[in-house]
N, CA and C of each residue as an Amber inpcrd file, in Angstrom:
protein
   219
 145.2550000-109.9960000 -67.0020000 144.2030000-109.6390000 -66.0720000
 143.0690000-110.6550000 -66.1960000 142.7850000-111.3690000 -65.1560000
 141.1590000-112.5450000 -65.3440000 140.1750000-110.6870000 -64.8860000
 139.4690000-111.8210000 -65.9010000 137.2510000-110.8710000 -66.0570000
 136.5850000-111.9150000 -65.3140000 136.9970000-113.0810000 -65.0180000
 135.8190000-114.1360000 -64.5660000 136.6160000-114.6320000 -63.2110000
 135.7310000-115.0590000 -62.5170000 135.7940000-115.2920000 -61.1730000
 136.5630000-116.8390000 -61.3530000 137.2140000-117.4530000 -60.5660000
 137.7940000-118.7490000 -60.0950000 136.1780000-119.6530000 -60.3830000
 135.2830000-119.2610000 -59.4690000 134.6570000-120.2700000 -59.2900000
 133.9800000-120.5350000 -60.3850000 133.3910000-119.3340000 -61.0770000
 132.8380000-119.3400000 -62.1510000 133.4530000-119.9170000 -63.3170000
 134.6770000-119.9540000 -63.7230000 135.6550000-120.8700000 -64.4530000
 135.5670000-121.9640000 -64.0400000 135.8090000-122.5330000 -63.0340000
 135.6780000-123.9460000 -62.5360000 134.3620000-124.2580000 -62.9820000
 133.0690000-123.7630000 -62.7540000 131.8000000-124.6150000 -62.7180000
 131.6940000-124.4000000 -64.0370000 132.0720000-123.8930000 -65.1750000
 132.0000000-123.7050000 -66.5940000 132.9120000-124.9550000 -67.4530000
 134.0800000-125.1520000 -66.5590000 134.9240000-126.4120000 -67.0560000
 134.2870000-127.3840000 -66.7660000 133.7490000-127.3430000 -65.6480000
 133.1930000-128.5950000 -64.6190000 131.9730000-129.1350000 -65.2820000
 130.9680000-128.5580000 -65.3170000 129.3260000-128.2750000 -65.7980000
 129.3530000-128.4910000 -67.1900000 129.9900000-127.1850000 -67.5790000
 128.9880000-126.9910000 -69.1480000 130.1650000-126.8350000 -70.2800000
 131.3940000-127.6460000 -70.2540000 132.2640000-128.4180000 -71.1220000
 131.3920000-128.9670000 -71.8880000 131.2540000-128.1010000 -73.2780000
 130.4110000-128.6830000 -74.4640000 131.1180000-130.1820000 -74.9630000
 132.5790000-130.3590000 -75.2530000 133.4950000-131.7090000 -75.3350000
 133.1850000-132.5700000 -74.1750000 133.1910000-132.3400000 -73.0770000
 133.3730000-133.5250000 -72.3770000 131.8360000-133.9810000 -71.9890000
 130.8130000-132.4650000 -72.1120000 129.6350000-133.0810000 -71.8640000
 128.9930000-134.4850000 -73.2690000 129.7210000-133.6090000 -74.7800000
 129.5220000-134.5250000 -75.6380000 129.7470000-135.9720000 -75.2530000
 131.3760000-136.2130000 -75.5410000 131.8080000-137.2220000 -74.6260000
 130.9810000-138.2890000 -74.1640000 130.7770000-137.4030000 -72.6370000
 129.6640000-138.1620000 -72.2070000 128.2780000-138.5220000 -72.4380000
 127.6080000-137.7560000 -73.7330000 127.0070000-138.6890000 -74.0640000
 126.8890000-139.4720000 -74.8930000 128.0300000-139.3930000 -75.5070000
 128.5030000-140.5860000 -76.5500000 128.4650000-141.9780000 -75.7290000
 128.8220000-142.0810000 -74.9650000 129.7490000-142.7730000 -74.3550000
 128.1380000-143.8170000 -73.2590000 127.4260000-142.9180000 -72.8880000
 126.0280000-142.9910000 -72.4030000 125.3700000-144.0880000 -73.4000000
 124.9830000-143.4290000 -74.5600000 124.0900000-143.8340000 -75.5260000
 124.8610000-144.8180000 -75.8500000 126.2130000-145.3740000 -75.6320000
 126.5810000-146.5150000 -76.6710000 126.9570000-146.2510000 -77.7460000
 127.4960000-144.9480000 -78.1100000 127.4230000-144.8900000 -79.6510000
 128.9480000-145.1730000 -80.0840000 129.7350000-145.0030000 -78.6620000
 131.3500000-145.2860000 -78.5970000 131.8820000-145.6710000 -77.6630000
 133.1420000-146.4880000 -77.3050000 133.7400000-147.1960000 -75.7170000
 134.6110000-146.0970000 -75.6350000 134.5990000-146.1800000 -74.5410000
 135.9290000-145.5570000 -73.5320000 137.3670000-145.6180000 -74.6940000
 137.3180000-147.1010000 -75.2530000 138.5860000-147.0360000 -76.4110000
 138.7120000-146.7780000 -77.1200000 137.3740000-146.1840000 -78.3020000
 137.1280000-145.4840000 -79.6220000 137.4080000-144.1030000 -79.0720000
 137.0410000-143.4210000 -78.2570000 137.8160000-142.2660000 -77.0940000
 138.9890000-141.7870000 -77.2190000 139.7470000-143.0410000 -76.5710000
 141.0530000-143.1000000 -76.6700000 141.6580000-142.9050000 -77.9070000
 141.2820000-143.1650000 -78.4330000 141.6320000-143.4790000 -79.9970000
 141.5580000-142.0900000 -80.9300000 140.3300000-141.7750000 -80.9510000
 140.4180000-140.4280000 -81.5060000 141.1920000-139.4040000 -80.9560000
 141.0020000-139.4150000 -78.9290000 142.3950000-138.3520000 -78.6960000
 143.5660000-138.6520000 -79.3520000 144.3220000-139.5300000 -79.3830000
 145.2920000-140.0630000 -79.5500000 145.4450000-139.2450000 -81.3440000
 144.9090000-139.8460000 -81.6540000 144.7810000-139.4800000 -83.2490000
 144.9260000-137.6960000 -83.3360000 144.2130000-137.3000000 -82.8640000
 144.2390000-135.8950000 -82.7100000 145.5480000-134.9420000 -81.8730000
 146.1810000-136.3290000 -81.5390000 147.4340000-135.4590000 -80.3250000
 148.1730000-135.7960000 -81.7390000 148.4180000-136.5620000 -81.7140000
 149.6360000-136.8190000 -82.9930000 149.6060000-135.7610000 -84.4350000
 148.1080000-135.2550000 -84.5020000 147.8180000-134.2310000 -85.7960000
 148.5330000-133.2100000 -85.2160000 147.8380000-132.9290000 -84.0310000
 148.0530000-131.4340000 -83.3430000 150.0630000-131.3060000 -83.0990000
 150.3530000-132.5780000 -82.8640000 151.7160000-132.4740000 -82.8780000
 152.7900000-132.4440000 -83.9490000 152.3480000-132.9310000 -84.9340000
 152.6400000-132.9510000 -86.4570000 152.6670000-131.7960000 -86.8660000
 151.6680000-130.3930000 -86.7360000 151.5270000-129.9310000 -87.2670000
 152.0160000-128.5930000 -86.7500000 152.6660000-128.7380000 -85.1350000
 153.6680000-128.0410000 -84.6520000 154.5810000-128.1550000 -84.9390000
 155.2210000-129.1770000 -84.6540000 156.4810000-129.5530000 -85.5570000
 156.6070000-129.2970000 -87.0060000 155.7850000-129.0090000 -87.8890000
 155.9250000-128.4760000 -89.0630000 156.1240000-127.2700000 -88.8690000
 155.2010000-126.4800000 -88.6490000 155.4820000-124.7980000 -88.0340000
 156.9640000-124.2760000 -87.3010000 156.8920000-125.4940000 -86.5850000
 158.6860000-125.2480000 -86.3280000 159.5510000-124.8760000 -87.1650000
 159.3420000-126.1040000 -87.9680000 160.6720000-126.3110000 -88.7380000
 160.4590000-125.6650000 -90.4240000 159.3910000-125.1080000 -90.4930000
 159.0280000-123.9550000 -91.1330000 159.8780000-122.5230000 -91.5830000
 160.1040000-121.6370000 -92.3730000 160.9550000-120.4480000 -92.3610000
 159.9930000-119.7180000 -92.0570000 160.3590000-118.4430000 -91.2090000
 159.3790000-117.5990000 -90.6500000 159.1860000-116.4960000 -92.2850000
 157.9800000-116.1240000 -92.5360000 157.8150000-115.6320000 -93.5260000
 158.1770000-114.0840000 -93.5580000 158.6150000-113.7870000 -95.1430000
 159.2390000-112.1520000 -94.8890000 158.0420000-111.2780000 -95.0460000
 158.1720000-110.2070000 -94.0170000 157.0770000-109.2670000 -93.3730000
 156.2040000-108.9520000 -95.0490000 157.1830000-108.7720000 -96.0060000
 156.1140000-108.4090000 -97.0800000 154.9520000-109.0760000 -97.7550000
 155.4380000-110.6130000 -97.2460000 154.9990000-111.8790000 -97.7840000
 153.3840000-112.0760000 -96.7010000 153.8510000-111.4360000 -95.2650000
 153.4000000-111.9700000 -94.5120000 151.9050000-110.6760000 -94.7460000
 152.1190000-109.6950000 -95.4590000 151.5100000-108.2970000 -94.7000000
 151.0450000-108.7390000 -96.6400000 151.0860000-108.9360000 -97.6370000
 150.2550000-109.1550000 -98.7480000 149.0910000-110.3170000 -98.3220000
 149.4550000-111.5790000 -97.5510000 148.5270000-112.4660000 -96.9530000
 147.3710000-111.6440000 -95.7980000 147.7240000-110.8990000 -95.2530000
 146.7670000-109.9920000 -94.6650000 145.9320000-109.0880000 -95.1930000
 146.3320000-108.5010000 -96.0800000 145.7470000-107.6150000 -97.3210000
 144.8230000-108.5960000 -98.0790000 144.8800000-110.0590000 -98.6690000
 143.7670000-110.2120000 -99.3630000 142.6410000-110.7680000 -98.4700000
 142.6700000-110.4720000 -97.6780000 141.3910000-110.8080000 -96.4910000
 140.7900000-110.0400000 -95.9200000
């Protein structure tokens, strides 16, 4: 079920994207190029993908294992 309107999602992605507004003012001020950018996504796709692929290929943990990790928190 959506709570928020189309448009209101759009002008929230659009507008007030805390990342891309950063971004841009990195990118403003000089403090980084368009290719130091690149670079860190890049870097960050390959973590984020690494670390799926681990989870994959991971054994799914047994419920008792999984439900004592819930208990000390």
């Amino acid at each position: 079920a959506e709570y928020r309107e189309k448009e209101e999602v759009e002008y929230y992605t659009s507008e007030k994207d805390p990342v891309a507004n950063f971004k841009s003012r990195l990118l403003e001020e000089k403090i980084i190029t368009e290719e130091g950018i690149e670079r860190i996504e890049s870097e960050v796709d390959k973590k984020i993908k690494d670390a799926v692929a681990f989870a994959e290929k991971s054994p799914e943990p047994k419920l008792e294992e999984f439900l004592e990790e819930v208990e000390q928190i």
